[in-house]
PDB file of C-alpha atoms and ligand atoms in Angstrom:
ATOM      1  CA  UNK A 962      10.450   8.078 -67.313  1.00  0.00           C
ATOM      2  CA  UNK A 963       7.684   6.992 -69.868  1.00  0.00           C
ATOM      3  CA  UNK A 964       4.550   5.635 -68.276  1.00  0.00           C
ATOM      4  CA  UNK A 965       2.771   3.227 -69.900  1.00  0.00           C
ATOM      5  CA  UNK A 966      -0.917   3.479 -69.701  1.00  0.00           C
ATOM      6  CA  UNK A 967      -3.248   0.303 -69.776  1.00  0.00           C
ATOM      7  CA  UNK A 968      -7.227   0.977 -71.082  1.00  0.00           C
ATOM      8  CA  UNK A 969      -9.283   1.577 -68.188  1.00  0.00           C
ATOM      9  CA  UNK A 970     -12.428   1.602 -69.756  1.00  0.00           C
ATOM     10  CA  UNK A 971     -13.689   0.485 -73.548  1.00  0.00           C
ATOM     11  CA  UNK A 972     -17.194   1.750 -74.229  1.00  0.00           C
ATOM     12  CA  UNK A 973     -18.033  -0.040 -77.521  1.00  0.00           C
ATOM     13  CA  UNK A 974     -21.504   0.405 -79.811  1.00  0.00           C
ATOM     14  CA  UNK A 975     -23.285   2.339 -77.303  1.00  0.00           C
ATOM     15  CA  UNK A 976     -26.945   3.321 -78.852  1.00  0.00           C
ATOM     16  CA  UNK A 977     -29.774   4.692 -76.438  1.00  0.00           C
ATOM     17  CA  UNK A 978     -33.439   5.666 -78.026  1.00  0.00           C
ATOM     18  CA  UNK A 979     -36.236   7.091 -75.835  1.00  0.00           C
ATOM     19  CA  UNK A 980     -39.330   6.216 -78.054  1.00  0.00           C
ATOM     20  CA  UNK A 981     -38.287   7.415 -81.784  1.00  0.00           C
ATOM     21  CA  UNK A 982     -35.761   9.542 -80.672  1.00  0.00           C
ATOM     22  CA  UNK A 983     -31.939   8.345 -80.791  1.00  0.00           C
ATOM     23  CA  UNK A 984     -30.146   9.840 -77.772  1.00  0.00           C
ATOM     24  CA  UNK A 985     -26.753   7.858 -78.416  1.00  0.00           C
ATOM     25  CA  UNK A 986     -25.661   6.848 -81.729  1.00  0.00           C
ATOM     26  CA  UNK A 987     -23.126   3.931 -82.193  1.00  0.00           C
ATOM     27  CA  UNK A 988     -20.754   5.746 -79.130  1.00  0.00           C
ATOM     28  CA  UNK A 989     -17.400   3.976 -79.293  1.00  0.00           C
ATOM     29  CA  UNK A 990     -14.242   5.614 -76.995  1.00  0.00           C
ATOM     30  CA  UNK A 991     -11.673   4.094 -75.106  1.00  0.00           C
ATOM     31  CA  UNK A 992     -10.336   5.991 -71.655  1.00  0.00           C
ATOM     32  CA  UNK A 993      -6.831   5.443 -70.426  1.00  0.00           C
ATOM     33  CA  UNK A 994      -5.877   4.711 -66.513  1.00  0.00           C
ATOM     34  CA  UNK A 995      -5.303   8.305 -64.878  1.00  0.00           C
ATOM     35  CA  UNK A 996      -6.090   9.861 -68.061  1.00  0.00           C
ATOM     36  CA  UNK A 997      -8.965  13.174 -67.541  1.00  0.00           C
ATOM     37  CA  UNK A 998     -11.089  12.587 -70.271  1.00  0.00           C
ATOM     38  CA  UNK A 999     -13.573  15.662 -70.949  1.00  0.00           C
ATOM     39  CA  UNK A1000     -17.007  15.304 -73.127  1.00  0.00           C
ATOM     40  CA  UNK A1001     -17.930  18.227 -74.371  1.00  0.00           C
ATOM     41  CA  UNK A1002     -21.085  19.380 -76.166  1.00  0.00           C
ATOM     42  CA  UNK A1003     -24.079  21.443 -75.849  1.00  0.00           C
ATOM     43  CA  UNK A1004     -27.142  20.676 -73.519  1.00  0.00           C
ATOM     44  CA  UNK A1005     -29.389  18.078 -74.781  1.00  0.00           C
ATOM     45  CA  UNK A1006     -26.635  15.991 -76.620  1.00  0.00           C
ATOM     46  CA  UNK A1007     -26.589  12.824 -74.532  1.00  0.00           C
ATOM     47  CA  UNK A1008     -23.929  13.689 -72.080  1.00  0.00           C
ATOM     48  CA  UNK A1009     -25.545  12.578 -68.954  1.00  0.00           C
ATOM     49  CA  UNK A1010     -27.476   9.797 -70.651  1.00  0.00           C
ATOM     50  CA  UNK A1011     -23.954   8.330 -71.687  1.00  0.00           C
ATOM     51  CA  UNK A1012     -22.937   8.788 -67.969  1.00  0.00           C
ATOM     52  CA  UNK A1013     -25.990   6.995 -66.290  1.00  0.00           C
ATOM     53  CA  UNK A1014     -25.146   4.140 -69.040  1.00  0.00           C
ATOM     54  CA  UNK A1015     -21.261   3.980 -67.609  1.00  0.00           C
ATOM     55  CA  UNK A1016     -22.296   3.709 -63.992  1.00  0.00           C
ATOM     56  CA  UNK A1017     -25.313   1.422 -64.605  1.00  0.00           C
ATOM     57  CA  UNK A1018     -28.218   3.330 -64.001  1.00  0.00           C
ATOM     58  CA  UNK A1019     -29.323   3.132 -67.184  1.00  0.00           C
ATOM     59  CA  UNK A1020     -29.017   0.185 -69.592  1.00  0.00           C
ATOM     60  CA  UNK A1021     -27.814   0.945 -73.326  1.00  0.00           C
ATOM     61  CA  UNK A1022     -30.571  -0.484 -76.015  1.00  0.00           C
ATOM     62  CA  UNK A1023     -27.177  -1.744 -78.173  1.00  0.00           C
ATOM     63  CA  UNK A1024     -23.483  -2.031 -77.326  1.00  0.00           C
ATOM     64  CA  UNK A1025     -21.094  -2.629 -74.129  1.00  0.00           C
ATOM     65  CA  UNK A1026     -18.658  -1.178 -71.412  1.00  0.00           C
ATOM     66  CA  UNK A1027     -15.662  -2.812 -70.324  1.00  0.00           C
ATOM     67  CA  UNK A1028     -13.834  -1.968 -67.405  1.00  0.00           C
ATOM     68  CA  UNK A1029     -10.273  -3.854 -66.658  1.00  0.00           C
ATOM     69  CA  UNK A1030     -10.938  -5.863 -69.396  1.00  0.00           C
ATOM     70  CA  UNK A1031     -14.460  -7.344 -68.013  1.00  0.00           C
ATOM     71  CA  UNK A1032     -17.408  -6.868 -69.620  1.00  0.00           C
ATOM     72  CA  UNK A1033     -19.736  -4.659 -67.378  1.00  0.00           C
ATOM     73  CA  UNK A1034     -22.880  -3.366 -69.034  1.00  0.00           C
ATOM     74  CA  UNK A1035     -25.024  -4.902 -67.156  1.00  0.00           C
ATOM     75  CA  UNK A1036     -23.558  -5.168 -63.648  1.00  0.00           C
ATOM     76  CA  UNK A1037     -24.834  -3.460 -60.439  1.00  0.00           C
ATOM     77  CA  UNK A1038     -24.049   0.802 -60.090  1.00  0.00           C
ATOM     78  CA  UNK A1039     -22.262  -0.585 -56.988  1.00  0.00           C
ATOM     79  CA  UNK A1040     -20.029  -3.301 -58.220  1.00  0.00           C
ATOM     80  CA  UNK A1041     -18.683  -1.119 -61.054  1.00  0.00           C
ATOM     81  CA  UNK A1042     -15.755   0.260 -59.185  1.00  0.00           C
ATOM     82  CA  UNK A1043     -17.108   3.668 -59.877  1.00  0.00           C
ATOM     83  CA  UNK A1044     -18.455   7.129 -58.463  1.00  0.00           C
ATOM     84  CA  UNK A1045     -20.092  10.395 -59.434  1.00  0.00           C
ATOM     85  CA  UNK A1046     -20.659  13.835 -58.915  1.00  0.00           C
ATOM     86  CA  UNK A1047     -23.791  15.632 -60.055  1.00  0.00           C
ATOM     87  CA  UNK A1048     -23.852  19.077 -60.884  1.00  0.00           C
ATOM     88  CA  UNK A1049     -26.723  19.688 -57.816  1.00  0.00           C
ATOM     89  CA  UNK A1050     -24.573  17.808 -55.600  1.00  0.00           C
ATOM     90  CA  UNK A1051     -27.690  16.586 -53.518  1.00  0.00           C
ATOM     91  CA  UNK A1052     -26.217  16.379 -50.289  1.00  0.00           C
ATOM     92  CA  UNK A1053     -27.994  15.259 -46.888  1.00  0.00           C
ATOM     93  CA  UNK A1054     -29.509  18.337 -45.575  1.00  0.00           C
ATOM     94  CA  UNK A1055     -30.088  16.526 -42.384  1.00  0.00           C
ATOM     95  CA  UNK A1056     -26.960  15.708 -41.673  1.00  0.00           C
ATOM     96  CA  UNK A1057     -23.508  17.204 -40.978  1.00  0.00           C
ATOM     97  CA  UNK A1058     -20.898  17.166 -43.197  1.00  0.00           C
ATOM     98  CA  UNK A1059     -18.603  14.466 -41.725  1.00  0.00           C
ATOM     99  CA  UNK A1060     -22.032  12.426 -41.543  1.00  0.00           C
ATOM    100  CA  UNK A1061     -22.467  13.005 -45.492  1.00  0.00           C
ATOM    101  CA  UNK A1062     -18.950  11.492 -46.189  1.00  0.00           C
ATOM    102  CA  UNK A1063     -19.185   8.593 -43.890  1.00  0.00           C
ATOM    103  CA  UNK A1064     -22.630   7.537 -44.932  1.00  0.00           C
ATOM    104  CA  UNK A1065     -21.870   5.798 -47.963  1.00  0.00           C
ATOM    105  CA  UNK A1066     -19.377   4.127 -46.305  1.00  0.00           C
ATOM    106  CA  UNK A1067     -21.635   2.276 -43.649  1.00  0.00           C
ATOM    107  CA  UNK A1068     -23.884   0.764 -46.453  1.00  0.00           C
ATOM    108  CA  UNK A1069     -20.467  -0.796 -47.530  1.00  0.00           C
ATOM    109  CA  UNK A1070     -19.730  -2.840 -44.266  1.00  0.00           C
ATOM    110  CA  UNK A1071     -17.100  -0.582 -43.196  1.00  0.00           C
ATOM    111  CA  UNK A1072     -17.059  -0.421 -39.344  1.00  0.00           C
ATOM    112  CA  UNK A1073     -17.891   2.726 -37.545  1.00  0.00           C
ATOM    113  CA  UNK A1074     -14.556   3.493 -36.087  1.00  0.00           C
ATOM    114  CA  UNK A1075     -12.753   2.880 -39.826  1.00  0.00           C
ATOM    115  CA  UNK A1076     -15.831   4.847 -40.991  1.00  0.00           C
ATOM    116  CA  UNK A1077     -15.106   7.924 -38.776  1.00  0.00           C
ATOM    117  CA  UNK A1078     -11.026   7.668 -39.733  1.00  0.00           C
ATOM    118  CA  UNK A1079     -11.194   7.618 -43.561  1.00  0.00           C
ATOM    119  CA  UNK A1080     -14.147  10.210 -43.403  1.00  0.00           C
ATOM    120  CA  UNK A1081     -12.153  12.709 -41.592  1.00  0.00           C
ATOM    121  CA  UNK A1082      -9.132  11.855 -43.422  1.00  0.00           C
ATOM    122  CA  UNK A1083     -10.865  12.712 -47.070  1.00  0.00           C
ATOM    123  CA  UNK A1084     -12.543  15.886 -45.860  1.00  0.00           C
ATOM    124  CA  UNK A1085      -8.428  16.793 -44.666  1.00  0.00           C
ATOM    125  CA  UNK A1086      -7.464  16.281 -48.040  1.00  0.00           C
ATOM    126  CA  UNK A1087     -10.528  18.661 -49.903  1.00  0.00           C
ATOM    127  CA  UNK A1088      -9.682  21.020 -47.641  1.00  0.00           C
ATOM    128  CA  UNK A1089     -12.568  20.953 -45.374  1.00  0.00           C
ATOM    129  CA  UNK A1090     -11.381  19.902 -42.273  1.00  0.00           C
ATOM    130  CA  UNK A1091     -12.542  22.215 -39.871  1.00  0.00           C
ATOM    131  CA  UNK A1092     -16.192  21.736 -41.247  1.00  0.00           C
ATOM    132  CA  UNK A1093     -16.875  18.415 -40.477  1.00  0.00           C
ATOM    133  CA  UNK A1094     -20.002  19.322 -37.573  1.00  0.00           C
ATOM    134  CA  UNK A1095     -21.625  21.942 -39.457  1.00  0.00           C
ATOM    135  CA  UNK A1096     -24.777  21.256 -41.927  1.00  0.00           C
ATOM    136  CA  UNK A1097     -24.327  21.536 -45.373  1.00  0.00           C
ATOM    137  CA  UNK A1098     -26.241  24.402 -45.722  1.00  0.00           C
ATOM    138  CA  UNK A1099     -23.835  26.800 -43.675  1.00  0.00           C
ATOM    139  CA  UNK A1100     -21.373  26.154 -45.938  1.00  0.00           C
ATOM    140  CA  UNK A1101     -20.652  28.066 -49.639  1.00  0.00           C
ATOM    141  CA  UNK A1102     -21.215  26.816 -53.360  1.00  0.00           C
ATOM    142  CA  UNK A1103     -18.113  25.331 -53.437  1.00  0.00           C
ATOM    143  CA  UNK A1104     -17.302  23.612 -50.394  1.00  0.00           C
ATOM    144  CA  UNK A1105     -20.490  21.665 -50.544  1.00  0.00           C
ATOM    145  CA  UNK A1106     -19.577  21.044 -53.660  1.00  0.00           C
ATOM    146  CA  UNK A1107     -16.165  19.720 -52.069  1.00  0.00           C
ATOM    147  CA  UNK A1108     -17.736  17.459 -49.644  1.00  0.00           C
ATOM    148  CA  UNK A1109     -20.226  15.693 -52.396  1.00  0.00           C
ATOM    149  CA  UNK A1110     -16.851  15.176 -54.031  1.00  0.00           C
ATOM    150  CA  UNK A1111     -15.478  13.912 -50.745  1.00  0.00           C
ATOM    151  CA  UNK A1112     -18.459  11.699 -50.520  1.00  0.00           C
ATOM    152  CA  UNK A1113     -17.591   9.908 -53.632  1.00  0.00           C
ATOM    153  CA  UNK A1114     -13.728   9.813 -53.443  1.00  0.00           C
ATOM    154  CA  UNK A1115     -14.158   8.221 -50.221  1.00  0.00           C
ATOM    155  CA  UNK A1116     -15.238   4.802 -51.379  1.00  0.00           C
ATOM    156  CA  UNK A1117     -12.231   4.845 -53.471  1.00  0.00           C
ATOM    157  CA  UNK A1118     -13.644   4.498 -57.043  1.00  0.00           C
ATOM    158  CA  UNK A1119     -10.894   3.871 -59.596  1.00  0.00           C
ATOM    159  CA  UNK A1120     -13.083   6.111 -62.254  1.00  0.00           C
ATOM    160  CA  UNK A1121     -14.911   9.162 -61.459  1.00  0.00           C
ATOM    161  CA  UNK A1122     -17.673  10.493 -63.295  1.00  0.00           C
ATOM    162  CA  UNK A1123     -18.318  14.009 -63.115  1.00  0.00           C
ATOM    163  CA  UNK A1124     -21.271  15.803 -64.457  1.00  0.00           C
ATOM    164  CA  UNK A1125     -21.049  19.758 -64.954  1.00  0.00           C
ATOM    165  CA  UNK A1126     -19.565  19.220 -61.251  1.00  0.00           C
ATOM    166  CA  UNK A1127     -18.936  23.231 -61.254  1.00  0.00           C
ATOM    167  CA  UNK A1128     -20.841  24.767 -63.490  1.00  0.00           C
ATOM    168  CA  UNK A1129     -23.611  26.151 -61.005  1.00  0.00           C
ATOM    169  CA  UNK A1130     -20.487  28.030 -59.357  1.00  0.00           C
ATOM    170  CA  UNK A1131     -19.363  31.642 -59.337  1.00  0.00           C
ATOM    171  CA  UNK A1132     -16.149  32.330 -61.691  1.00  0.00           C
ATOM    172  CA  UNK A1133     -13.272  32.696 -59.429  1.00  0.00           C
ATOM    173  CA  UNK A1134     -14.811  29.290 -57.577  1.00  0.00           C
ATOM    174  CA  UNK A1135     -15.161  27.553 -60.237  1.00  0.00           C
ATOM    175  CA  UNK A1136     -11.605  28.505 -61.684  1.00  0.00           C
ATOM    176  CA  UNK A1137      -9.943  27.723 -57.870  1.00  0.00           C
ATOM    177  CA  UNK A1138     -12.198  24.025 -58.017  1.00  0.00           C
ATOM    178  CA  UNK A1139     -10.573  22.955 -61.687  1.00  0.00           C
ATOM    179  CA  UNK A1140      -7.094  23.677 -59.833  1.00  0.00           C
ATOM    180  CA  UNK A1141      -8.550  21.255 -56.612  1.00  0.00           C
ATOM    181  CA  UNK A1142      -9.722  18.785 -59.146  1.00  0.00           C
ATOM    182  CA  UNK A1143      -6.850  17.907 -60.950  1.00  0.00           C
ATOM    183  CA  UNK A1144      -4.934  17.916 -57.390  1.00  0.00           C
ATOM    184  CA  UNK A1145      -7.202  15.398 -56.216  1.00  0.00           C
ATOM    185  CA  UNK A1146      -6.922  13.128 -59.023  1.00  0.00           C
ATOM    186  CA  UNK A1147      -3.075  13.246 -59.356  1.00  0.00           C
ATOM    187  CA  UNK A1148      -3.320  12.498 -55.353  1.00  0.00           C
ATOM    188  CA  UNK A1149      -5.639   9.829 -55.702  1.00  0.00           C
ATOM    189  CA  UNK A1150      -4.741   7.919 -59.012  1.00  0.00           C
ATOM    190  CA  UNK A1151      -8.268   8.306 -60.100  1.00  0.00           C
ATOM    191  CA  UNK A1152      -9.582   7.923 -63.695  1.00  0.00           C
ATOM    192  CA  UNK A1153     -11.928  10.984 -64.584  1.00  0.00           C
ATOM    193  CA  UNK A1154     -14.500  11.123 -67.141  1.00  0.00           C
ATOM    194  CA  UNK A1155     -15.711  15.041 -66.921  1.00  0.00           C
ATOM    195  CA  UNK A1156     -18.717  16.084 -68.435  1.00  0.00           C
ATOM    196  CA  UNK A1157     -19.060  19.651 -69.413  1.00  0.00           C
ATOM    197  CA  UNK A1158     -20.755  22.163 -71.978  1.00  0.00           C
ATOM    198  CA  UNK A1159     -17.742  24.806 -71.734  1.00  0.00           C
ATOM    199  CA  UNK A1160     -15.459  24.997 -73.848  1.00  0.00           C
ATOM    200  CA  UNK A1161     -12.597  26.778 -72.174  1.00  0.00           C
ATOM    201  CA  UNK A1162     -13.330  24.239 -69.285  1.00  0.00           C
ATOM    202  CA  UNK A1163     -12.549  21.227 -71.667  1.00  0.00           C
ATOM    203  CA  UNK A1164      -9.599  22.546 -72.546  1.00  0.00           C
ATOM    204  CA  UNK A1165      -7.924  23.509 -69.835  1.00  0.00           C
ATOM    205  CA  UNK A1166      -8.478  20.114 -67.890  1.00  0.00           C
ATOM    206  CA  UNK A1167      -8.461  17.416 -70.081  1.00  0.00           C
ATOM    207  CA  UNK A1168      -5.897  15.036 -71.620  1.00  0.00           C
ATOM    208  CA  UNK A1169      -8.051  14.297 -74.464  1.00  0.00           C
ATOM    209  CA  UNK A1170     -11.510  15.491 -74.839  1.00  0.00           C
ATOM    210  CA  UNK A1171     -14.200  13.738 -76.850  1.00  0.00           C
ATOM    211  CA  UNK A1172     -17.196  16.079 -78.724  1.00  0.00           C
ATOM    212  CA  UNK A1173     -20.523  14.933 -78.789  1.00  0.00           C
ATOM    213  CA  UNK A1174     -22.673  16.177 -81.618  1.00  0.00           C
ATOM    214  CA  UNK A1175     -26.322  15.642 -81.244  1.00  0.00           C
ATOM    215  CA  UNK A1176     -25.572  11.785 -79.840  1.00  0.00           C
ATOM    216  CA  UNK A1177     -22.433  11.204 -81.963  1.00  0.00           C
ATOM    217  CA  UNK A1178     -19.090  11.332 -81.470  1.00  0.00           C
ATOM    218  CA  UNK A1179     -17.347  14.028 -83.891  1.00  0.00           C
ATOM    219  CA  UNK A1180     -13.964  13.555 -82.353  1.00  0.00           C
ATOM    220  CA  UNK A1181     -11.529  12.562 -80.037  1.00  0.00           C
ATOM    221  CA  UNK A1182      -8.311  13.699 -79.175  1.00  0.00           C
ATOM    222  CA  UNK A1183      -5.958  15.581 -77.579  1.00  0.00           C
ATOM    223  CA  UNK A1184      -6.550  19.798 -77.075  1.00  0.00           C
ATOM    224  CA  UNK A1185      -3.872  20.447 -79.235  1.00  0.00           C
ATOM    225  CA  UNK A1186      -4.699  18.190 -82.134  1.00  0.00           C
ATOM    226  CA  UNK A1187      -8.605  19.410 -82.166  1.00  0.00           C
ATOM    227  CA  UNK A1188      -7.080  22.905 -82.641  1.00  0.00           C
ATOM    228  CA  UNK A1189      -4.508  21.561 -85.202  1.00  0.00           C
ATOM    229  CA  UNK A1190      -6.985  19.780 -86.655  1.00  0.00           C
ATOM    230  CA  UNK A1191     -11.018  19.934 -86.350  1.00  0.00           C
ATOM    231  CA  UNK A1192     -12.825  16.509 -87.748  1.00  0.00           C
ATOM    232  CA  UNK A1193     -15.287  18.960 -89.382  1.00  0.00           C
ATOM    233  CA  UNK A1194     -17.353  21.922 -89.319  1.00  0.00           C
ATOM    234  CA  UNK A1195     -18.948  21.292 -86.281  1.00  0.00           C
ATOM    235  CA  UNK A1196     -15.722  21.078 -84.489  1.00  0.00           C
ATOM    236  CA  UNK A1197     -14.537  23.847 -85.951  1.00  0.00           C
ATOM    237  CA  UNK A1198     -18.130  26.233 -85.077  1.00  0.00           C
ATOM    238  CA  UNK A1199     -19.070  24.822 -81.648  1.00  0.00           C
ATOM    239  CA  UNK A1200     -15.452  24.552 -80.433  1.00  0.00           C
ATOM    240  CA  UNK A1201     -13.224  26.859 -81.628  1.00  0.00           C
ATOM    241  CA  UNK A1202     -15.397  29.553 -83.061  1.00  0.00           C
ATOM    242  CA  UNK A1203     -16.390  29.723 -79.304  1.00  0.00           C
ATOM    243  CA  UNK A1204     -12.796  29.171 -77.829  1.00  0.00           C
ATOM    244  CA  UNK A1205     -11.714  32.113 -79.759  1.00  0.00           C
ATOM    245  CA  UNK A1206     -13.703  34.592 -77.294  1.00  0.00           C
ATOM    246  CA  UNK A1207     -11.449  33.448 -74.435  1.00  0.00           C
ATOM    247  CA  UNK A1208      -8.358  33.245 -76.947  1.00  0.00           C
ATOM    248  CA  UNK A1209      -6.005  34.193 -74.504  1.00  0.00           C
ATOM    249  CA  UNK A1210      -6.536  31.557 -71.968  1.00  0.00           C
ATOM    250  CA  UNK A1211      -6.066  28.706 -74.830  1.00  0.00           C
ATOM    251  CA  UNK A1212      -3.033  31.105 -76.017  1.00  0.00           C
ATOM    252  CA  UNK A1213      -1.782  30.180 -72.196  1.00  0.00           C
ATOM    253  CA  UNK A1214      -2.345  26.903 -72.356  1.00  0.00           C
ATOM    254  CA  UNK A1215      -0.607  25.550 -75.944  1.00  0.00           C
ATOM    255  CA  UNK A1216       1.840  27.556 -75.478  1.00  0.00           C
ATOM    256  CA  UNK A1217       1.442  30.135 -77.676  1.00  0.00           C
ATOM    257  CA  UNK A1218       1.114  28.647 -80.810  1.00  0.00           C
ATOM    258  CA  UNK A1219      -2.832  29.972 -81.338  1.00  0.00           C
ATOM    259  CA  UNK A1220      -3.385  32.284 -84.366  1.00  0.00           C
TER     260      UNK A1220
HETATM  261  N1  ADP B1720     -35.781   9.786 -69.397  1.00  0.00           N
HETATM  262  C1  ADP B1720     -35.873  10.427 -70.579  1.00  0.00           C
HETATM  263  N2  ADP B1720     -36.971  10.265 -71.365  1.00  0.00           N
HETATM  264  C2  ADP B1720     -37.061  10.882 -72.568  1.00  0.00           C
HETATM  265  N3  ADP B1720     -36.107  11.678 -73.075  1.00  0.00           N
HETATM  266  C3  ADP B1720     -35.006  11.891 -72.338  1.00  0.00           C
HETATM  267  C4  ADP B1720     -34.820  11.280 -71.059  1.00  0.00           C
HETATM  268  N4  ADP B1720     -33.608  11.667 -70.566  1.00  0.00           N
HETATM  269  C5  ADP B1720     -33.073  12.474 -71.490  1.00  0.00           C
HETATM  270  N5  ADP B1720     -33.898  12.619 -72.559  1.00  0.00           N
HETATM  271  C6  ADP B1720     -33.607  13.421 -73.776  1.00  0.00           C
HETATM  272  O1  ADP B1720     -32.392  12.959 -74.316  1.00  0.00           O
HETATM  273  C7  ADP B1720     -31.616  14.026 -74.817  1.00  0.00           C
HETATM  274  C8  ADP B1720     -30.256  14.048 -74.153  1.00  0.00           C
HETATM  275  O2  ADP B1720     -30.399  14.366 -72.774  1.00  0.00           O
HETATM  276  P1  ADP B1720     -29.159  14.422 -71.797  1.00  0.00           P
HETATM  277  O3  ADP B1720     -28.411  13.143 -71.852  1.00  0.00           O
HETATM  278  O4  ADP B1720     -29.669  14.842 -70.458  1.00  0.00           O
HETATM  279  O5  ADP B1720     -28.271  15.585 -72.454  1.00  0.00           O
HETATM  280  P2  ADP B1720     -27.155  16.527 -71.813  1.00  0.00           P
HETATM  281  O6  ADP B1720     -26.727  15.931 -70.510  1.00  0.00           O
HETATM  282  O7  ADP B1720     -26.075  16.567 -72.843  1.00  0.00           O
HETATM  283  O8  ADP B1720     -27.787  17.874 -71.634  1.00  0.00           O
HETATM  284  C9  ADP B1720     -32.428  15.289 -74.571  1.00  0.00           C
HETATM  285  O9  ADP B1720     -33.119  15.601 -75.740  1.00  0.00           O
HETATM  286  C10 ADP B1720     -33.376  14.882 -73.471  1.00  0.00           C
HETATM  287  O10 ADP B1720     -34.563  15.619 -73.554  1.00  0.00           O
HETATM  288 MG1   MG B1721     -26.656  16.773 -68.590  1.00  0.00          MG
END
């Protein structure tokens, strides 16, 4: 059966400056419902300005966001429909775990007891169950990493942003949360915008992945047309110049058809 996929999100024009310095130039993508869209490019290039602009905490100096078809770019963080995860995942200290999930949830009206259920029930499904009394801090890298992502899924957000959610994890964590991730957003119908600087990562998550280049897009597109074909040098050097150290894992993943 062929789904057919209605645009989630148009981002159209964007342009950010801080003083004479263009951040965002002229940023123009479209993101499909369900679709895991990765943007990839070094540190410095605009990747979490372009993510403060989507959820509203930041307002773009030219252009516009559209989500469901409304226009959005200057709506409230909280009306947007939409939640992220930060790479420090900035969790209550103070509180335990199950508290951390159902906070948000209070500030939204939701009753105590329907508070408690849909808390416990989200930190069932990321596999953290049995942790709900403890304090963040007893708990690894990853699952507190787990529960920030609990804390978000658990307003139900149609699109979730994630910036370099992993990154400040160990290998074989970070390789078992990519698995966890894609789980979650298959079980959830969720729209993911992932934000990452690796390569490897990009690739082996996304349905299309869109390269930033100091503020610019250079392309956007699936895995297997970026290695079929590059937009330009850039592409070609920061990409797959870099992809070709971890050649086997892309090998893997298109099937074989990497020279
Ligand atoms: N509030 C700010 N004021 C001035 N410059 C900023 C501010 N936030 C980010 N920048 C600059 O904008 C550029 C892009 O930053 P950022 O979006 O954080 O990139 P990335 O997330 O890709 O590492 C960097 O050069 C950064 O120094
Ligand atoms: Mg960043």
């Amino acid at each position: 059966m062929e789904l057919r996929l209605r645009k989630k999100l148009v981002v159209s024009g964007i342009s950010k400056s801080y003083g004479n310095s263009a951040v965002l130039q002229n940023i123009s993508f479209d993101v499909m419902e369900r679709e895991f869209l990765s943007i990839l490019g070094p540190s410095g290039c605009g990747k979490t300005t372009l993510l403060r602009i989507l959820i509203g905490l930041l307002e773009p100096d030219k252009g516009r966001v559209q989500k469901d078809g409304t226009d959005i770019t200057r709506a409230r963080p909280d009306r947007r429909g939409m939640g992220i995860v930060f790479q420090n995942y900035a969790l209550f200290e103070n509180m335990s775990v199950l508290r951390n999930v159902e906070y948000a949830l209070r500030f939204h009206n939701v009753s105590k007891t329907e508070a408690r259920e849909r808390a416990e029930r989200m930190l069932d499904a990321v596999g953290l169950k049995e942790h709900g009394q403890k304090m963040p801090r007893a708990l690894s890298g990853g699952q507190q990493q787990r529960v920030a992502i609990a804390r978000t899924l658990v307003l139900n957000p149609d699109i979730v942003l994630l910036d370099e959610p992993i990154s400040a994890l160990d290998v074989s964590t970070r390789l078992a949360m990519r698995g966890e991730l894609k789980n979650l957003q298959n079980a959830f119908g969720t729209t993911m915008i992932y934000v990452t600087h690796d390569q490897e990562e990009a690739f082996a998550l996304s349905d299309r992945i869109m390269i930033l280049d100091q503020g610019s897009v250079s392309q956007i597109d699936t895995p297997e047309r970026i290695v079929s074909h590059p937009a330009n040098e850039y592409v070609q050097g920061f990409v797959l110049d870099n992809l070709q150290s971890k050649v086997d894992s892309l090998t893997r993943y298109i099937g074989g058809k990497a020279t």
